[in-house]
Amino acid sequence: MKKALFVLAHGSKAKEADEILISIVEMLKKRDVQEFPLLGYGSLQISTPSFEEGIDALVEEGAEEIVIVPMFLFQGNHIKHDIPVELQVIKEKHPKIEFIMGKHIGADRRIADIVEERGKEAVASIL
């Protein structure tokens, strides 16, 4: 079964947000994660490709199982409501594809490490 990893972002009017998402996906591609020979991305709103468009592209590439990782820190309305509703529409469009929903980013030691590092960078920049 050909597996894919799909990174789902919020989306933004800011071009920089799209560039950051693409940069993260490129970092993942360089890791060459064997479990996921295919890698895709999309946004819940505003940005392109949309959630559905990104999934469609993976299906066209031959994905049979798609693991969706929402790049959201908090379990808010998008995680609890919007994503499941959109995913149901996508499942109906692609009934032969197996979808697995991963956890949102949430509280994670690695996030705390990044926050600490950014704080230290800020202090160093004013010295």
N, CA, C and O atoms as a DFTB+ gen file, in Angstrom:
508 C
 N C O
     1  1       0.846      -1.182       0.000
     2  2       0.000       0.000       0.000
     3  2       0.892       1.246       0.000
     4  3       1.720       1.419       0.895
     5  1       0.725       2.100      -0.990
     6  2       1.547       3.308      -1.117
     7  2       1.051       4.370      -0.127
     8  3      -0.085       4.836      -0.212
     9  1       1.926       4.740       0.808
    10  2       1.569       5.687       1.867
    11  2       2.044       7.096       1.544
    12  3       3.046       7.309       0.861
    13  1       1.279       8.048       2.067
    14  2       1.628       9.461       1.902
    15  2       1.487      10.174       3.234
    16  3       0.642       9.825       4.058
    17  1       2.323      11.171       3.431
    18  2       2.214      12.070       4.572
    19  2       1.715      13.404       4.039
    20  3       2.270      13.948       3.084
    21  1       0.662      13.928       4.665
    22  2       0.059      15.182       4.228
    23  2       0.124      16.188       5.370
    24  3      -0.396      15.936       6.457
    25  1       0.762      17.321       5.124
    26  2       0.880      18.386       6.121
    27  2      -0.245      19.384       5.868
    28  3      -0.322      19.996       4.803
    29  1      -1.117      19.537       6.868
    30  2      -2.254      20.441       6.748
    31  2      -2.009      21.693       7.580
    32  3      -1.883      21.624       8.803
    33  1      -1.945      22.835       6.908
    34  2      -1.735      24.122       7.578
    35  2      -3.051      24.895       7.648
    36  3      -4.044      24.514       7.027
    37  1      -3.040      25.974       8.404
    38  2      -4.225      26.822       8.526
    39  2      -4.511      27.564       7.228
    40  3      -5.642      27.577       6.744
    41  1      -3.470      28.184       6.670
    42  2      -3.648      29.043       5.500
    43  2      -3.624      30.499       5.926
    44  3      -3.965      30.833       7.061
    45  1      -3.218      31.361       5.009
    46  2      -3.071      32.776       5.336
    47  2      -3.036      33.607       4.060
    48  3      -2.707      33.108       2.984
    49  1      -3.379      34.878       4.200
    50  2      -3.221      35.809       3.084
    51  2      -1.754      36.174       2.885
    52  3      -1.350      36.597       1.801
    53  1      -0.963      36.007       3.941
    54  2       0.457      36.366       3.889
    55  2       1.232      35.339       3.076
    56  3       1.203      34.145       3.371
    57  1       1.922      35.817       2.054
    58  2       2.716      34.937       1.188
    59  2       3.779      34.191       1.992
    60  3       4.102      33.042       1.690
    61  1       4.315      34.848       3.010
    62  2       5.351      34.238       3.844
    63  2       4.859      32.940       4.491
    64  3       5.639      32.004       4.666
    65  1       3.589      32.877       4.843
    66  2       3.040      31.664       5.462
    67  2       3.136      30.488       4.499
    68  3       3.510      29.385       4.896
    69  1       2.801      30.720       3.240
    70  2       2.904      29.660       2.230
    71  2       4.355      29.227       2.051
    72  3       4.647      28.039       1.916
    73  1       5.257      30.201       2.052
    74  2       6.681      29.896       1.878
    75  2       7.212      29.056       3.037
    76  3       8.027      28.155       2.835
    77  1       6.751      29.351       4.245
    78  2       7.181      28.580       5.416
    79  2       6.663      27.152       5.324
    80  3       7.399      26.205       5.601
    81  1       5.405      26.990       4.938
    82  2       4.841      25.646       4.781
    83  2       5.633      24.848       3.750
    84  3       5.991      23.696       3.994
    85  1       5.902      25.449       2.621
    86  2       6.668      24.765       1.568
    87  2       8.068      24.422       2.073
    88  3       8.593      23.350       1.772
    89  1       8.666      25.321       2.832
    90  2       9.994      25.075       3.390
    91  2       9.983      23.869       4.332
    92  3      10.896      23.044       4.293
    93  1       8.971      23.764       5.164
    94  2       8.854      22.620       6.080
    95  2       8.674      21.330       5.297
    96  3       9.286      20.314       5.623
    97  1       7.842      21.365       4.273
    98  2       7.639      20.175       3.436
    99  2       8.946      19.781       2.745
   100  3       9.260      18.595       2.641
   101  1       9.700      20.761       2.277
   102  2      10.997      20.470       1.648
   103  2      11.965      19.834       2.647
   104  3      12.718      18.927       2.293
   105  1      11.946      20.307       3.891
   106  2      12.783      19.695       4.927
   107  2      12.408      18.229       5.124
   108  3      13.279      17.372       5.271
   109  1      11.112      17.949       5.125
   110  2      10.648      16.565       5.263
   111  2      11.095      15.715       4.076
   112  3      11.504      14.566       4.245
   113  1      11.014      16.283       2.886
   114  2      11.445      15.541       1.690
   115  2      12.916      15.156       1.784
   116  3      13.296      14.049       1.401
   117  1      13.736      16.056       2.287
   118  2      15.173      15.783       2.412
   119  2      15.459      14.676       3.419
   120  3      16.499      14.023       3.343
   121  1      14.545      14.462       4.357
   122  2      14.725      13.393       5.344
   123  2      14.489      12.015       4.731
   124  3      14.927      11.003       5.278
   125  1      13.801      11.982       3.605
   126  2      13.532      10.728       2.903
   127  2      12.941       9.680       3.850
   128  3      13.491       8.592       4.014
   129  1      11.821      10.029       4.462
   130  2      11.148       9.141       5.411
   131  2      10.585       7.938       4.651
   132  3       9.664       8.080       3.847
   133  1      11.138       6.775       4.909
   134  2      10.794       5.561       4.162
   135  2       9.321       5.175       4.290
   136  3       8.739       4.629       3.353
   137  1       8.720       5.454       5.442
   138  2       7.307       5.100       5.641
   139  2       6.378       5.865       4.704
   140  3       5.263       5.425       4.421
   141  1       6.845       6.999       4.233
   142  2       6.004       7.865       3.407
   143  2       6.707       8.210       2.099
   144  3       7.374       9.241       2.008
   145  1       6.565       7.361       1.091
   146  2       7.200       7.664      -0.192
   147  2       6.602       8.894      -0.887
   148  3       7.228       9.490      -1.763
   149  1       5.393       9.260      -0.484
   150  2       4.755      10.453      -1.054
   151  2       4.553      11.490       0.045
   152  3       4.296      11.149       1.199
   153  1       4.673      12.743      -0.327
   154  2       4.528      13.835       0.625
   155  2       3.725      14.944      -0.031
   156  3       3.993      15.335      -1.167
   157  1       2.731      15.446       0.703
   158  2       1.909      16.521       0.165
   159  2       1.543      17.525       1.238
   160  3       1.831      17.331       2.419
   161  1       0.905      18.596       0.811
   162  2       0.501      19.632       1.755
   163  2      -0.689      20.395       1.200
   164  3      -0.997      20.338       0.009
   165  1      -1.344      21.107       2.098
   166  2      -2.457      21.957       1.723
   167  2      -2.873      22.788       2.918
   168  3      -2.363      22.619       4.026
   169  1      -3.808      23.689       2.671
   170  2      -4.265      24.597       3.715
   171  2      -5.766      24.499       3.888
   172  3      -6.512      24.259       2.939
   173  1      -6.184      24.690       5.122
   174  2      -7.601      24.613       5.442
   175  2      -8.376      25.769       4.819
   176  3      -9.517      25.596       4.391
   177  1      -7.761      26.942       4.768
   178  2      -8.451      28.090       4.189
   179  2      -7.459      29.077       3.573
   180  3      -6.279      29.091       3.922
   181  1      -7.946      29.877       2.676
   182  2      -7.255      30.991       2.023
   183  2      -6.148      30.559       1.058
   184  3      -6.234      30.855      -0.134
   185  1      -5.123      29.875       1.535
   186  2      -3.961      29.522       0.712
   187  2      -4.247      28.361      -0.231
   188  3      -5.215      27.619      -0.059
   189  1      -3.387      28.223      -1.224
   190  2      -3.475      27.083      -2.129
   191  2      -2.173      26.293      -2.069
   192  3      -1.117      26.873      -1.816
   193  1      -2.225      25.012      -2.291
   194  2      -3.432      24.251      -2.568
   195  2      -4.302      24.114      -1.317
   196  3      -3.817      24.169      -0.187
   197  1      -5.584      23.935      -1.554
   198  2      -6.508      23.710      -0.452
   199  2      -6.295      22.300       0.092
   200  3      -5.562      21.510      -0.502
   201  1      -6.917      21.989       1.193
   202  2      -6.894      20.652       1.786
   203  2      -7.274      19.625       0.717
   204  3      -6.546      18.661       0.480
   205  1      -8.413      19.846       0.084
   206  2      -8.913      18.910      -0.929
   207  2      -7.980      18.823      -2.139
   208  3      -7.705      17.727      -2.626
   209  1      -7.493      19.959      -2.624
   210  2      -6.594      19.952      -3.789
   211  2      -5.295      19.198      -3.495
   212  3      -4.791      18.456      -4.339
   213  1      -4.766      19.396      -2.298
   214  2      -3.541      18.700      -1.917
   215  2      -3.738      17.195      -1.836
   216  3      -2.881      16.423      -2.265
   217  1      -4.872      16.786      -1.283
   218  2      -5.197      15.353      -1.212
   219  2      -5.390      14.800      -2.617
   220  3      -4.884      13.724      -2.936
   221  1      -6.120      15.527      -3.457
   222  2      -6.336      15.080      -4.845
   223  2      -5.003      14.817      -5.549
   224  3      -4.862      13.836      -6.278
   225  1      -4.026      15.701      -5.325
   226  2      -2.712      15.543      -5.964
   227  2      -2.033      14.256      -5.499
   228  3      -1.416      13.557      -6.302
   229  1      -2.142      13.941      -4.207
   230  2      -1.538      12.701      -3.702
   231  2      -2.225      11.467      -4.279
   232  3      -1.569      10.476      -4.600
   233  1      -3.536      11.534      -4.407
   234  2      -4.279      10.414      -4.996
   235  2      -3.834      10.217      -6.444
   236  3      -3.651       9.085      -6.892
   237  1      -3.661      11.317      -7.173
   238  2      -3.186      11.230      -8.561
   239  2      -1.788      10.618      -8.642
   240  3      -1.448       9.971      -9.632
   241  1      -0.974      10.824      -7.594
   242  2       0.377      10.251      -7.556
   243  2       0.366       8.775      -7.143
   244  3       1.406       8.115      -7.141
   245  1      -0.815       8.269      -6.794
   246  2      -0.922       6.853      -6.452
   247  2      -1.044       6.530      -4.980
   248  3      -0.952       5.362      -4.602
   249  1      -1.249       7.534      -4.132
   250  2      -1.398       7.271      -2.700
   251  2      -2.628       6.410      -2.442
   252  3      -3.702       6.643      -2.996
   253  1      -2.441       5.407      -1.584
   254  2      -3.552       4.544      -1.180
   255  2      -3.890       4.723       0.297
   256  3      -4.992       4.395       0.736
   257  1      -2.936       5.242       1.051
   258  2      -3.127       5.537       2.469
   259  2      -2.495       6.898       2.728
   260  3      -1.326       7.119       2.411
   261  1      -3.275       7.809       3.305
   262  2      -2.786       9.170       3.530
   263  2      -2.894       9.506       5.012
   264  3      -3.977       9.483       5.597
   265  1      -1.748       9.818       5.600
   266  2      -1.688      10.234       6.997
   267  2      -1.658      11.758       7.013
   268  3      -0.757      12.381       6.451
   269  1      -2.654      12.347       7.665
   270  2      -2.799      13.805       7.709
   271  2      -2.302      14.309       9.057
   272  3      -2.772      13.872      10.108
   273  1      -1.345      15.236       9.016
   274  2      -0.835      15.837      10.246
   275  2      -1.188      17.320      10.232
   276  3      -0.617      18.090       9.459
   277  1      -2.138      17.724      11.092
   278  2      -2.501      19.139      11.144
   279  2      -1.435      19.949      11.886
   280  3      -1.116      19.665      13.040
   281  1      -0.900      20.944      11.217
   282  2       0.129      21.799      11.792
   283  2      -0.537      22.941      12.567
   284  3      -0.404      24.116      12.225
   285  1      -1.253      22.554      13.614
   286  2      -1.976      23.484      14.466
   287  2      -1.485      23.263      15.895
   288  3      -1.334      22.120      16.325
   289  1      -1.233      24.342      16.635
   290  2      -0.780      24.193      18.014
   291  2      -1.909      23.764      18.941
   292  3      -1.705      22.927      19.821
   293  1      -3.093      24.329      18.753
   294  2      -4.180      24.129      19.700
   295  2      -5.306      23.293      19.106
   296  3      -5.509      23.256      17.892
   297  1      -6.032      22.622      19.998
   298  2      -7.171      21.825      19.567
   299  2      -8.428      22.703      19.621
   300  3      -9.295      22.530      20.477
   301  1      -8.494      23.638      18.692
   302  2      -9.620      24.557      18.638
   303  2     -10.684      24.085      17.662
   304  3     -10.769      22.901      17.336
   305  1     -11.485      25.019      17.207
   306  2     -12.614      24.720      16.330
   307  2     -12.195      24.058      15.017
   308  3     -12.903      23.188      14.510
   309  1     -11.063      24.459      14.471
   310  2     -10.616      23.844      13.213
   311  2     -10.343      22.351      13.406
   312  3     -10.740      21.535      12.575
   313  1      -9.668      21.994      14.498
   314  2      -9.344      20.588      14.761
   315  2     -10.602      19.806      15.117
   316  3     -10.800      18.692      14.633
   317  1     -11.444      20.380      15.956
   318  2     -12.630      19.664      16.440
   319  2     -13.755      19.589      15.416
   320  3     -14.507      18.614      15.392
   321  1     -13.878      20.611      14.568
   322  2     -15.041      20.663      13.672
   323  2     -14.680      20.766      12.193
   324  3     -15.047      19.896      11.403
   325  1     -13.968      21.819      11.815
   326  2     -13.755      22.121      10.394
   327  2     -13.000      21.025       9.644
   328  3     -13.405      20.624       8.553
   329  1     -11.911      20.547      10.224
   330  2     -11.122      19.513       9.546
   331  2     -11.918      18.220       9.396
   332  3     -11.934      17.653       8.304
   333  1     -12.590      17.721      10.460
   334  2     -13.394      16.506      10.269
   335  2     -14.485      16.651       9.205
   336  3     -14.758      15.707       8.464
   337  1     -15.106      17.826       9.130
   338  2     -16.150      18.045       8.120
   339  2     -15.545      17.996       6.719
   340  3     -16.083      17.331       5.834
   341  1     -14.432      18.694       6.514
   342  2     -13.789      18.673       5.190
   343  2     -13.258      17.288       4.853
   344  3     -13.329      16.852       3.704
   345  1     -12.726      16.598       5.855
   346  2     -12.198      15.260       5.611
   347  2     -13.308      14.307       5.183
   348  3     -13.081      13.433       4.346
   349  1     -14.490      14.462       5.740
   350  2     -15.608      13.601       5.345
   351  2     -15.944      13.788       3.867
   352  3     -16.207      12.814       3.162
   353  1     -15.936      15.013       3.405
   354  2     -16.183      15.298       1.984
   355  2     -15.100      14.641       1.127
   356  3     -15.394      14.048       0.088
   357  1     -13.858      14.750       1.568
   358  2     -12.732      14.157       0.837
   359  2     -12.854      12.639       0.806
   360  3     -12.602      12.015      -0.225
   361  1     -13.243      12.040       1.942
   362  2     -13.415      10.576       2.004
   363  2     -14.488      10.107       1.024
   364  3     -14.342       9.065       0.386
   365  1     -15.553      10.874       0.911
   366  2     -16.627      10.518      -0.024
   367  2     -16.140      10.619      -1.468
   368  3     -16.566       9.844      -2.324
   369  1     -15.268      11.553      -1.733
   370  2     -14.709      11.733      -3.077
   371  2     -13.718      10.617      -3.419
   372  3     -13.589      10.224      -4.578
   373  1     -13.020      10.111      -2.395
   374  2     -11.987       9.082      -2.589
   375  2     -12.267       7.880      -1.677
   376  3     -11.515       7.636      -0.733
   377  1     -13.335       7.132      -1.949
   378  2     -13.732       6.049      -1.037
   379  2     -12.735       4.893      -0.930
   380  3     -12.784       4.135       0.038
   381  1     -11.852       4.747      -1.883
   382  2     -10.892       3.634      -1.843
   383  2      -9.609       3.981      -1.090
   384  3      -8.755       3.121      -0.877
   385  1      -9.482       5.231      -0.695
   386  2      -8.276       5.684       0.000
   387  2      -8.487       5.579       1.506
   388  3      -9.546       5.935       2.023
   389  1      -7.461       5.083       2.202
   390  2      -7.508       5.032       3.663
   391  2      -6.895       6.321       4.202
   392  3      -5.783       6.695       3.831
   393  1      -7.630       6.989       5.078
   394  2      -7.159       8.230       5.687
   395  2      -6.919       8.008       7.176
   396  3      -7.735       7.396       7.865
   397  1      -5.800       8.510       7.656
   398  2      -5.460       8.430       9.073
   399  2      -5.173       9.852       9.541
   400  3      -4.330      10.547       8.973
   401  1      -5.887      10.276      10.588
   402  2      -5.700      11.628      11.109
   403  2      -4.704      11.597      12.257
   404  3      -4.933      10.939      13.272
   405  1      -3.597      12.311      12.090
   406  2      -2.611      12.436      13.154
   407  2      -3.022      13.524      14.132
   408  3      -3.960      14.282      13.885
   409  1      -2.312      13.587      15.238
   410  2      -2.565      14.616      16.248
   411  2      -2.061      15.975      15.774
   412  3      -1.128      16.068      14.977
   413  1      -2.700      17.025      16.283
   414  2      -2.179      18.375      16.072
   415  2      -0.857      18.501      16.836
   416  3      -0.506      17.606      17.604
   417  1      -0.130      19.585      16.638
   418  2       1.191      19.744      17.246
   419  2       1.111      19.744      18.773
   420  3       1.849      19.012      19.432
   421  1       0.225      20.554      19.331
   422  2       0.009      20.549      20.773
   423  2       1.232      20.947      21.582
   424  3       2.195      21.510      21.061
   425  1       1.163      20.632      22.888
   426  2       2.274      20.919      23.795
   427  2       3.344      19.858      23.579
   428  3       3.077      18.660      23.682
   429  1       4.536      20.303      23.283
   430  2       5.612      19.371      22.965
   431  2       6.928      19.993      23.419
   432  3       7.170      21.179      23.195
   433  1       7.756      19.208      24.040
   434  2       9.052      19.669      24.533
   435  2       9.838      20.384      23.435
   436  3      10.536      21.361      23.706
   437  1       9.726      19.898      22.197
   438  2      10.485      20.498      21.094
   439  2      10.006      21.915      20.795
   440  3      10.795      22.757      20.365
   441  1       8.727      22.183      21.019
   442  2       8.203      23.553      20.858
   443  2       8.804      24.443      21.950
   444  3       9.208      25.574      21.678
   445  1       8.860      23.932      23.182
   446  2       9.468      24.698      24.276
   447  2      10.928      25.014      23.960
   448  3      11.404      26.110      24.252
   449  1      11.637      24.058      23.366
   450  2      13.033      24.286      22.975
   451  2      13.143      25.431      21.971
   452  3      14.030      26.278      22.077
   453  1      12.239      25.450      21.002
   454  2      12.256      26.510      19.987
   455  2      11.959      27.865      20.619
   456  3      12.615      28.857      20.299
   457  1      10.964      27.912      21.523
   458  2      10.617      29.175      22.185
   459  2      11.811      29.685      22.993
   460  3      12.129      30.874      22.957
   461  1      12.468      28.783      23.721
   462  2      13.658      29.180      24.487
   463  2      14.747      29.721      23.557
   464  3      15.351      30.757      23.833
   465  1      14.986      29.018      22.466
   466  2      16.012      29.440      21.509
   467  2      15.699      30.814      20.927
   468  3      16.590      31.656      20.812
   469  1      14.445      31.045      20.560
   470  2      14.063      32.347      19.996
   471  2      14.242      33.465      21.022
   472  3      14.647      34.576      20.678
   473  1      13.938      33.162      22.284
   474  2      14.148      34.155      23.341
   475  2      15.616      34.519      23.478
   476  3      15.965      35.694      23.584
   477  1      16.468      33.511      23.476
   478  2      17.915      33.749      23.574
   479  2      18.428      34.527      22.365
   480  3      19.286      35.399      22.504
   481  1      17.905      34.213      21.178
   482  2      18.292      34.950      19.970
   483  2      17.905      36.420      20.088
   484  3      18.658      37.304      19.680
   485  1      16.720      36.674      20.651
   486  2      16.246      38.054      20.796
   487  2      17.156      38.838      21.736
   488  3      17.514      39.982      21.457
   489  1      17.525      38.215      22.850
   490  2      18.420      38.878      23.804
   491  2      19.777      39.126      23.162
   492  3      20.339      40.213      23.300
   493  1      20.304      38.139      22.468
   494  2      21.615      38.273      21.822
   495  2      21.614      39.370      20.759
   496  3      22.638      40.013      20.526
   497  1      20.481      39.581      20.125
   498  2      20.420      40.578      19.048
   499  2      20.470      42.011      19.567
   500  3      20.782      42.930      18.811
   501  1      20.166      42.212      20.855
   502  2      20.199      43.578      21.391
   503  2      21.479      43.863      22.172
   504  3      21.692      44.985      22.632
   505  1      22.316      42.864      22.318
   506  2      23.575      43.073      23.059
   507  2      24.653      43.627      22.174
   508  3      25.771      43.861      22.635
